[in-house]
PDB file of C-alpha atoms and ligand atoms in Angstrom:
ATOM      1  CA  MET I   1      14.314  -6.692  11.302  1.00 82.00           C
ATOM      2  CA  ARG I   2      12.301  -5.175   8.473  1.00 95.00           C
ATOM      3  CA  LYS I   3       9.080  -6.970   7.595  1.00 95.00           C
ATOM      4  CA  ILE I   4       8.351  -8.002   4.005  1.00 97.00           C
ATOM      5  CA  VAL I   5       4.853  -6.869   3.008  1.00 98.00           C
ATOM      6  CA  ILE I   6       3.330  -7.807  -0.348  1.00 98.00           C
ATOM      7  CA  ALA I   7       0.042  -5.947  -0.800  1.00 98.00           C
ATOM      8  CA  GLY I   8      -2.565  -5.878  -3.534  1.00 98.00           C
ATOM      9  CA  ASN I   9      -4.602  -2.721  -4.132  1.00 98.00           C
ATOM     10  CA  TRP I  10      -7.736  -3.729  -5.965  1.00 98.00           C
ATOM     11  CA  LYS I  11      -8.834  -0.082  -6.367  1.00 98.00           C
ATOM     12  CA  MET I  12     -12.494  -0.010  -7.576  1.00 98.00           C
ATOM     13  CA  PHE I  13     -12.535  -3.565  -8.918  1.00 98.00           C
ATOM     14  CA  LYS I  14     -14.413  -6.751  -7.916  1.00 98.00           C
ATOM     15  CA  THR I  15     -17.908  -7.306  -6.558  1.00 98.00           C
ATOM     16  CA  GLN I  16     -18.328  -9.597  -3.541  1.00 97.00           C
ATOM     17  CA  ALA I  17     -18.954 -12.589  -5.811  1.00 97.00           C
ATOM     18  CA  GLU I  18     -15.823 -11.797  -7.822  1.00 98.00           C
ATOM     19  CA  SER I  19     -13.743 -11.381  -4.666  1.00 98.00           C
ATOM     20  CA  VAL I  20     -14.782 -14.822  -3.392  1.00 97.00           C
ATOM     21  CA  GLU I  21     -13.957 -16.330  -6.785  1.00 97.00           C
ATOM     22  CA  PHE I  22     -10.515 -14.690  -6.616  1.00 98.00           C
ATOM     23  CA  LEU I  23      -9.804 -16.330  -3.260  1.00 97.00           C
ATOM     24  CA  GLN I  24     -10.705 -19.754  -4.580  1.00 96.00           C
ATOM     25  CA  GLY I  25      -7.942 -19.416  -7.153  1.00 97.00           C
ATOM     26  CA  PHE I  26      -5.491 -17.556  -4.911  1.00 97.00           C
ATOM     27  CA  LEU I  27      -5.374 -19.278  -1.512  1.00 96.00           C
ATOM     28  CA  PRO I  28      -4.340 -22.742  -2.773  1.00 95.00           C
ATOM     29  CA  GLU I  29      -1.297 -21.108  -4.415  1.00 96.00           C
ATOM     30  CA  LEU I  30      -0.025 -19.950  -1.010  1.00 95.00           C
ATOM     31  CA  GLU I  31       0.551 -23.366   0.516  1.00 92.00           C
ATOM     32  CA  LYS I  32       4.321 -23.103   0.106  1.00 92.00           C
ATOM     33  CA  THR I  33       4.629 -19.349   0.657  1.00 94.00           C
ATOM     34  CA  PRO I  34       7.462 -18.618   3.133  1.00 93.00           C
ATOM     35  CA  GLN I  35       6.134 -17.441   6.488  1.00 90.00           C
ATOM     36  CA  ASP I  36       8.537 -14.483   6.539  1.00 90.00           C
ATOM     37  CA  ARG I  37       6.241 -12.439   4.318  1.00 94.00           C
ATOM     38  CA  GLN I  38       2.990 -10.672   5.062  1.00 96.00           C
ATOM     39  CA  VAL I  39       0.343 -10.765   2.357  1.00 97.00           C
ATOM     40  CA  VAL I  40      -2.340  -8.068   2.294  1.00 98.00           C
ATOM     41  CA  LEU I  41      -5.405  -7.576   0.105  1.00 98.00           C
ATOM     42  CA  CYS I  42      -6.643  -3.959   0.087  1.00 98.00           C
ATOM     43  CA  VAL I  43     -10.137  -4.294  -1.329  1.00 98.00           C
ATOM     44  CA  PRO I  44     -13.239  -2.126  -1.821  1.00 98.00           C
ATOM     45  CA  PHE I  45     -15.211  -1.500   1.391  1.00 98.00           C
ATOM     46  CA  THR I  46     -18.077  -3.640   0.096  1.00 98.00           C
ATOM     47  CA  ASP I  47     -15.828  -6.727  -0.146  1.00 98.00           C
ATOM     48  CA  LEU I  48     -14.352  -6.472   3.349  1.00 98.00           C
ATOM     49  CA  SER I  49     -16.987  -8.383   5.336  1.00 96.00           C
ATOM     50  CA  VAL I  50     -17.182 -11.376   3.072  1.00 96.00           C
ATOM     51  CA  LEU I  51     -13.401 -11.622   2.701  1.00 96.00           C
ATOM     52  CA  SER I  52     -12.892 -11.236   6.439  1.00 95.00           C
ATOM     53  CA  LYS I  53     -14.831 -14.463   6.993  1.00 92.00           C
ATOM     54  CA  SER I  54     -13.067 -16.326   4.183  1.00 91.00           C
ATOM     55  CA  LEU I  55      -9.574 -15.210   5.191  1.00 90.00           C
ATOM     56  CA  HIS I  56      -9.942 -16.143   8.843  1.00 80.00           C
ATOM     57  CA  GLY I  57      -7.018 -18.403   9.771  1.00 79.00           C
ATOM     58  CA  SER I  58      -5.195 -17.865   6.473  1.00 84.00           C
ATOM     59  CA  LEU I  59      -1.876 -16.120   5.894  1.00 85.00           C
ATOM     60  CA  VAL I  60      -3.595 -13.215   4.172  1.00 96.00           C
ATOM     61  CA  ASN I  61      -4.356  -9.933   5.959  1.00 97.00           C
ATOM     62  CA  LEU I  62      -7.217  -7.684   5.051  1.00 98.00           C
ATOM     63  CA  GLY I  63      -6.712  -4.041   4.093  1.00 98.00           C
ATOM     64  CA  ALA I  64      -8.947  -1.094   3.215  1.00 98.00           C
ATOM     65  CA  GLN I  65      -8.155   1.735   0.791  1.00 98.00           C
ATOM     66  CA  ASN I  66      -9.051   4.731   2.952  1.00 98.00           C
ATOM     67  CA  VAL I  67     -10.102   5.684   6.496  1.00 98.00           C
ATOM     68  CA  HIS I  68     -11.640   8.825   7.984  1.00 98.00           C
ATOM     69  CA  TRP I  69      -9.978  10.545  10.957  1.00 98.00           C
ATOM     70  CA  GLU I  70     -13.063  10.781  13.199  1.00 98.00           C
ATOM     71  CA  GLU I  71     -14.494   7.873  15.144  1.00 98.00           C
ATOM     72  CA  ASN I  72     -17.987   8.678  13.842  1.00 98.00           C
ATOM     73  CA  GLY I  73     -20.015  11.706  12.795  1.00 98.00           C
ATOM     74  CA  ALA I  74     -21.838  13.464   9.982  1.00 98.00           C
ATOM     75  CA  TYR I  75     -19.360  12.584   7.218  1.00 98.00           C
ATOM     76  CA  THR I  76     -21.452  11.149   4.410  1.00 98.00           C
ATOM     77  CA  GLY I  77     -19.609   8.550   2.383  1.00 96.00           C
ATOM     78  CA  GLU I  78     -16.729   8.051   4.834  1.00 97.00           C
ATOM     79  CA  ILE I  79     -15.708   4.985   6.896  1.00 98.00           C
ATOM     80  CA  SER I  80     -14.038   5.140  10.313  1.00 98.00           C
ATOM     81  CA  GLY I  81     -11.199   3.203  11.929  1.00 98.00           C
ATOM     82  CA  PRO I  82     -13.395   1.348  14.460  1.00 98.00           C
ATOM     83  CA  MET I  83     -15.712   0.233  11.623  1.00 98.00           C
ATOM     84  CA  LEU I  84     -12.756  -1.307   9.818  1.00 98.00           C
ATOM     85  CA  ALA I  85     -11.111  -2.795  12.903  1.00 98.00           C
ATOM     86  CA  GLU I  86     -14.347  -4.484  13.996  1.00 97.00           C
ATOM     87  CA  ILE I  87     -14.536  -6.571  10.843  1.00 96.00           C
ATOM     88  CA  GLY I  88     -10.930  -7.721  10.953  1.00 96.00           C
ATOM     89  CA  VAL I  89      -9.159  -5.138   8.795  1.00 97.00           C
ATOM     90  CA  SER I  90      -5.525  -4.684   9.832  1.00 97.00           C
ATOM     91  CA  TYR I  91      -4.016  -2.471   7.088  1.00 98.00           C
ATOM     92  CA  VAL I  92      -5.273   0.640   5.308  1.00 98.00           C
ATOM     93  CA  ILE I  93      -3.840   2.561   2.346  1.00 98.00           C
ATOM     94  CA  VAL I  94      -3.578   6.295   3.070  1.00 98.00           C
ATOM     95  CA  GLY I  95      -2.770   9.070   0.613  1.00 98.00           C
ATOM     96  CA  HIS I  96      -2.745   7.036  -2.588  1.00 98.00           C
ATOM     97  CA  SER I  97      -2.016   9.360  -5.529  1.00 97.00           C
ATOM     98  CA  GLU I  98      -5.471   8.647  -6.984  1.00 97.00           C
ATOM     99  CA  ARG I  99      -7.034  10.002  -3.764  1.00 98.00           C
ATOM    100  CA  ARG I 100      -4.724  13.019  -3.857  1.00 97.00           C
ATOM    101  CA  GLN I 101      -5.456  13.627  -7.549  1.00 96.00           C
ATOM    102  CA  TYR I 102      -9.202  12.973  -7.816  1.00 97.00           C
ATOM    103  CA  PHE I 103     -10.607  13.411  -4.304  1.00 97.00           C
ATOM    104  CA  GLY I 104      -8.865  16.442  -2.866  1.00 96.00           C
ATOM    105  CA  GLU I 105      -6.624  14.554  -0.428  1.00 97.00           C
ATOM    106  CA  THR I 106      -3.939  16.872   0.936  1.00 98.00           C
ATOM    107  CA  ASP I 107      -0.865  16.273   3.081  1.00 98.00           C
ATOM    108  CA  HIS I 108      -2.902  17.610   6.014  1.00 98.00           C
ATOM    109  CA  THR I 109      -5.785  15.151   5.568  1.00 98.00           C
ATOM    110  CA  VAL I 110      -3.292  12.358   4.884  1.00 98.00           C
ATOM    111  CA  ASN I 111      -1.643  13.147   8.220  1.00 98.00           C
ATOM    112  CA  LEU I 112      -5.020  13.084  10.034  1.00 98.00           C
ATOM    113  CA  ARG I 113      -5.912   9.738   8.441  1.00 98.00           C
ATOM    114  CA  LEU I 114      -2.532   8.200   9.314  1.00 98.00           C
ATOM    115  CA  LYS I 115      -2.907   9.133  12.986  1.00 98.00           C
ATOM    116  CA  ALA I 116      -6.502   7.879  13.093  1.00 98.00           C
ATOM    117  CA  ALA I 117      -5.544   4.550  11.512  1.00 98.00           C
ATOM    118  CA  GLN I 118      -2.910   4.003  14.184  1.00 98.00           C
ATOM    119  CA  LYS I 119      -5.218   5.133  16.990  1.00 98.00           C
ATOM    120  CA  TYR I 120      -7.698   2.409  16.054  1.00 98.00           C
ATOM    121  CA  GLY I 121      -5.085  -0.318  15.716  1.00 98.00           C
ATOM    122  CA  LEU I 122      -4.669  -0.353  11.929  1.00 98.00           C
ATOM    123  CA  THR I 123      -1.312  -0.269  10.123  1.00 98.00           C
ATOM    124  CA  PRO I 124      -1.380   2.521   7.529  1.00 98.00           C
ATOM    125  CA  ILE I 125       0.365   2.163   4.168  1.00 98.00           C
ATOM    126  CA  LEU I 126       1.345   5.738   3.297  1.00 98.00           C
ATOM    127  CA  CYS I 127       1.811   6.366  -0.437  1.00 98.00           C
ATOM    128  CA  VAL I 128       4.253   8.994  -1.687  1.00 98.00           C
ATOM    129  CA  GLY I 129       5.641   9.658  -5.150  1.00 98.00           C
ATOM    130  CA  GLU I 130       6.256  12.204  -7.876  1.00 97.00           C
ATOM    131  CA  THR I 131       4.551  12.982 -11.193  1.00 95.00           C
ATOM    132  CA  LYS I 132       6.379  12.708 -14.523  1.00 94.00           C
ATOM    133  CA  GLN I 133       6.572  16.478 -14.692  1.00 95.00           C
ATOM    134  CA  GLN I 134       8.152  16.687 -11.235  1.00 96.00           C
ATOM    135  CA  ARG I 135      10.645  13.962 -12.130  1.00 95.00           C
ATOM    136  CA  ASP I 136      11.599  15.680 -15.385  1.00 94.00           C
ATOM    137  CA  ALA I 137      12.074  18.944 -13.496  1.00 96.00           C
ATOM    138  CA  GLY I 138      14.490  17.231 -11.085  1.00 96.00           C
ATOM    139  CA  GLU I 139      12.077  17.663  -8.166  1.00 97.00           C
ATOM    140  CA  THR I 140      11.676  14.014  -7.125  1.00 96.00           C
ATOM    141  CA  GLU I 141      13.826  14.236  -4.005  1.00 96.00           C
ATOM    142  CA  SER I 142      12.482  17.555  -2.719  1.00 97.00           C
ATOM    143  CA  LEU I 143       8.872  16.540  -3.384  1.00 97.00           C
ATOM    144  CA  ILE I 144       9.242  13.282  -1.484  1.00 97.00           C
ATOM    145  CA  ILE I 145      11.042  14.874   1.430  1.00 98.00           C
ATOM    146  CA  THR I 146       8.265  17.488   1.699  1.00 98.00           C
ATOM    147  CA  GLN I 147       5.529  14.838   1.515  1.00 98.00           C
ATOM    148  CA  LEU I 148       7.189  12.836   4.281  1.00 98.00           C
ATOM    149  CA  GLU I 149       7.726  15.892   6.471  1.00 98.00           C
ATOM    150  CA  LYS I 150       4.084  16.957   6.231  1.00 98.00           C
ATOM    151  CA  ASP I 151       2.429  13.548   6.234  1.00 98.00           C
ATOM    152  CA  LEU I 152       4.377  12.112   9.170  1.00 98.00           C
ATOM    153  CA  VAL I 153       3.904  14.868  11.768  1.00 98.00           C
ATOM    154  CA  ASP I 154       3.238  13.057  15.096  1.00 98.00           C
ATOM    155  CA  VAL I 155       2.872   9.699  13.307  1.00 98.00           C
ATOM    156  CA  ASP I 156       4.184   6.603  15.117  1.00 98.00           C
ATOM    157  CA  GLN I 157       6.915   5.082  12.947  1.00 98.00           C
ATOM    158  CA  GLU I 158       6.733   1.729  14.729  1.00 97.00           C
ATOM    159  CA  ASN I 159       3.408   0.885  13.105  1.00 97.00           C
ATOM    160  CA  LEU I 160       3.781   2.164   9.586  1.00 98.00           C
ATOM    161  CA  VAL I 161       4.395   0.999   6.036  1.00 98.00           C
ATOM    162  CA  ILE I 162       5.430   3.433   3.296  1.00 98.00           C
ATOM    163  CA  ALA I 163       4.918   2.799  -0.421  1.00 98.00           C
ATOM    164  CA  TYR I 164       7.020   4.681  -2.956  1.00 98.00           C
ATOM    165  CA  GLU I 165       4.723   4.932  -5.958  1.00 97.00           C
ATOM    166  CA  PRO I 166       6.021   7.157  -8.753  1.00 97.00           C
ATOM    167  CA  ILE I 167       2.792   8.385 -10.332  1.00 94.00           C
ATOM    168  CA  TRP I 168       4.143   8.023 -13.873  1.00 92.00           C
ATOM    169  CA  ALA I 169       4.675   4.292 -13.261  1.00 92.00           C
ATOM    170  CA  ILE I 170       1.130   3.564 -12.028  1.00 91.00           C
ATOM    171  CA  GLY I 171      -1.013   1.628 -14.487  1.00 87.00           C
ATOM    172  CA  THR I 172       1.286   2.542 -17.377  1.00 85.00           C
ATOM    173  CA  GLY I 173       3.439  -0.568 -17.727  1.00 80.00           C
ATOM    174  CA  ASP I 174       6.315   1.881 -17.338  1.00 81.00           C
ATOM    175  CA  THR I 175       8.057   0.462 -14.243  1.00 79.00           C
ATOM    176  CA  CYS I 176      10.613   2.577 -12.458  1.00 87.00           C
ATOM    177  CA  GLU I 177      14.023   0.908 -12.949  1.00 92.00           C
ATOM    178  CA  SER I 178      14.602  -1.253  -9.911  1.00 94.00           C
ATOM    179  CA  LEU I 179      17.936   0.449  -9.168  1.00 95.00           C
ATOM    180  CA  GLU I 180      16.249   3.847  -9.251  1.00 95.00           C
ATOM    181  CA  ALA I 181      13.383   2.643  -7.038  1.00 97.00           C
ATOM    182  CA  ASN I 182      16.005   1.295  -4.649  1.00 98.00           C
ATOM    183  CA  ARG I 183      17.772   4.668  -4.612  1.00 97.00           C
ATOM    184  CA  VAL I 184      14.609   6.669  -3.865  1.00 98.00           C
ATOM    185  CA  ILE I 185      13.531   4.189  -1.193  1.00 98.00           C
ATOM    186  CA  GLY I 186      16.961   4.583   0.404  1.00 98.00           C
ATOM    187  CA  LEU I 187      16.376   8.337   0.411  1.00 98.00           C
ATOM    188  CA  ILE I 188      12.972   7.823   2.068  1.00 98.00           C
ATOM    189  CA  ARG I 189      14.585   5.613   4.719  1.00 98.00           C
ATOM    190  CA  SER I 190      17.219   8.259   5.424  1.00 98.00           C
ATOM    191  CA  GLN I 191      14.428  10.712   6.309  1.00 98.00           C
ATOM    192  CA  LEU I 192      12.816   8.458   8.926  1.00 98.00           C
ATOM    193  CA  ARG I 193      13.377   8.293  12.683  1.00 97.00           C
ATOM    194  CA  ASN I 194      12.858   4.522  12.508  1.00 97.00           C
ATOM    195  CA  PRO I 195      15.075   2.955   9.818  1.00 96.00           C
ATOM    196  CA  ASN I 196      13.197  -0.346  10.148  1.00 97.00           C
ATOM    197  CA  VAL I 197       9.979   0.912   8.572  1.00 98.00           C
ATOM    198  CA  THR I 198       8.866  -1.410   5.761  1.00 98.00           C
ATOM    199  CA  ILE I 199       9.114   0.513   2.485  1.00 98.00           C
ATOM    200  CA  GLN I 200       7.417  -0.857  -0.615  1.00 98.00           C
ATOM    201  CA  TYR I 201       7.684  -0.052  -4.294  1.00 97.00           C
ATOM    202  CA  GLY I 202       4.489   0.361  -6.344  1.00 97.00           C
ATOM    203  CA  GLY I 203       3.905   1.011 -10.048  1.00 96.00           C
ATOM    204  CA  SER I 204       3.441  -1.607 -12.786  1.00 95.00           C
ATOM    205  CA  VAL I 205       4.700  -4.483 -10.631  1.00 96.00           C
ATOM    206  CA  LYS I 206       4.103  -7.736 -12.533  1.00 97.00           C
ATOM    207  CA  PRO I 207       4.960 -11.426 -12.210  1.00 97.00           C
ATOM    208  CA  ASP I 208       7.842 -10.905 -14.647  1.00 96.00           C
ATOM    209  CA  ASN I 209       9.557  -8.052 -12.787  1.00 96.00           C
ATOM    210  CA  ILE I 210       8.873  -8.969  -9.148  1.00 97.00           C
ATOM    211  CA  ASP I 211      12.038 -11.030  -8.619  1.00 97.00           C
ATOM    212  CA  GLU I 212      14.287  -8.218  -9.804  1.00 97.00           C
ATOM    213  CA  ILE I 213      12.443  -5.632  -7.686  1.00 97.00           C
ATOM    214  CA  MET I 214      12.583  -7.752  -4.530  1.00 98.00           C
ATOM    215  CA  ALA I 215      16.297  -8.409  -5.057  1.00 98.00           C
ATOM    216  CA  GLN I 216      17.003  -4.738  -4.278  1.00 98.00           C
ATOM    217  CA  PRO I 217      18.330  -4.283  -0.750  1.00 97.00           C
ATOM    218  CA  GLU I 218      16.201  -1.262   0.241  1.00 98.00           C
ATOM    219  CA  ILE I 219      12.899  -2.622  -1.120  1.00 98.00           C
ATOM    220  CA  ASP I 220      10.871  -4.484   1.516  1.00 98.00           C
ATOM    221  CA  GLY I 221       7.769  -5.274  -0.500  1.00 98.00           C
ATOM    222  CA  VAL I 222       5.413  -4.098  -3.202  1.00 98.00           C
ATOM    223  CA  LEU I 223       2.007  -2.457  -3.563  1.00 98.00           C
ATOM    224  CA  VAL I 224       0.413  -3.975  -6.636  1.00 98.00           C
ATOM    225  CA  GLY I 225      -2.548  -2.585  -8.588  1.00 98.00           C
ATOM    226  CA  GLY I 226      -3.618  -4.258 -11.834  1.00 97.00           C
ATOM    227  CA  ALA I 227      -1.589  -7.429 -11.383  1.00 98.00           C
ATOM    228  CA  SER I 228      -3.217  -8.129  -7.993  1.00 98.00           C
ATOM    229  CA  LEU I 229      -6.568  -8.783  -9.683  1.00 98.00           C
ATOM    230  CA  ALA I 230      -5.545 -12.117 -11.230  1.00 98.00           C
ATOM    231  CA  PRO I 231      -5.252 -14.916  -8.636  1.00 98.00           C
ATOM    232  CA  LYS I 232      -2.427 -16.863 -10.269  1.00 98.00           C
ATOM    233  CA  GLY I 233      -0.459 -13.760 -11.252  1.00 98.00           C
ATOM    234  CA  PHE I 234      -0.714 -12.210  -7.815  1.00 98.00           C
ATOM    235  CA  ALA I 235       0.254 -15.524  -6.226  1.00 98.00           C
ATOM    236  CA  ARG I 236       3.409 -15.531  -8.367  1.00 98.00           C
ATOM    237  CA  ILE I 237       4.200 -12.046  -7.049  1.00 98.00           C
ATOM    238  CA  VAL I 238       3.616 -13.157  -3.447  1.00 98.00           C
ATOM    239  CA  ASN I 239       5.841 -16.196  -4.054  1.00 97.00           C
ATOM    240  CA  PHE I 240       8.733 -14.121  -5.434  1.00 97.00           C
ATOM    241  CA  HIS I 241      12.139 -15.800  -5.394  1.00 94.00           C
TER     242      HIS I 241
HETATM  243  O1  13P J   1      -1.354   2.251  -7.759  1.00 51.77           O
HETATM  244  C1  13P J   1      -0.799   1.175  -7.638  1.00 51.77           C
HETATM  245  C2  13P J   1      -0.880   0.405  -6.392  1.00 51.77           C
HETATM  246  O2  13P J   1      -1.408   1.176  -5.356  1.00 51.77           O
HETATM  247  C3  13P J   1      -0.023   0.573  -8.749  1.00 51.77           C
HETATM  248  O3  13P J   1      -0.899   0.238  -9.758  1.00 51.77           O
HETATM  249  P1  13P J   1      -0.383  -0.706 -10.981  1.00 51.77           P
HETATM  250  O4  13P J   1       0.297  -1.892 -10.333  1.00 51.77           O
HETATM  251  O5  13P J   1      -1.641  -1.076 -11.702  1.00 51.77           O
HETATM  252  O6  13P J   1       0.566   0.120 -11.758  1.00 51.77           O
END
């Protein structure tokens, strides 16, 4: 059985005070949420501790947005797996296109981070996806197959989530057609040793397109940026029909 995972990626938004305020609006909306779905909030490192306490006993899992591959060491500005696990983090985004684009993340470092996340008991959410230029050049399939090949070397596919995030659909309001997202996610699944990996779609997911996206047979969840910042809107996404 494939798990349904609905995750919010807050990126670099919300102070601790703002994150607590979000929960006050969000948690009451989850009272009728079906238990078959996992809800994850991937928040800035500085919000993790306070949210960990507030989320204890709720349906919502805590996620981080990056993890270093070493247990500890002289790596200024980085955070390790044990540091995240200790405070109750269970998911971590790895290889988001913004990390690849702005912070020098490569398929090699993505692979190291994926293996470290799993070693310390976290479930990584691996992000893959093509740019507009690559799509227009007809390179979507080859790019994604190459990313998967390189990123997943020696990675355990039993404890893994993959997010297909076409870069041109992120933050643009330009959602990938749900049929097309379904097709690419089917391609991703065909490349895996474990066909039961949860594969999400990400890119301009909103309350008004979630039902159509989740109706697609290959799509097991979503990774939501902007629309995960509003408690009522994100709750509507979590409570998709
Ligand atoms: O990057 C994303 C999630 O990781 C998607 O962002 P938006 O939902 O804001 O397009």
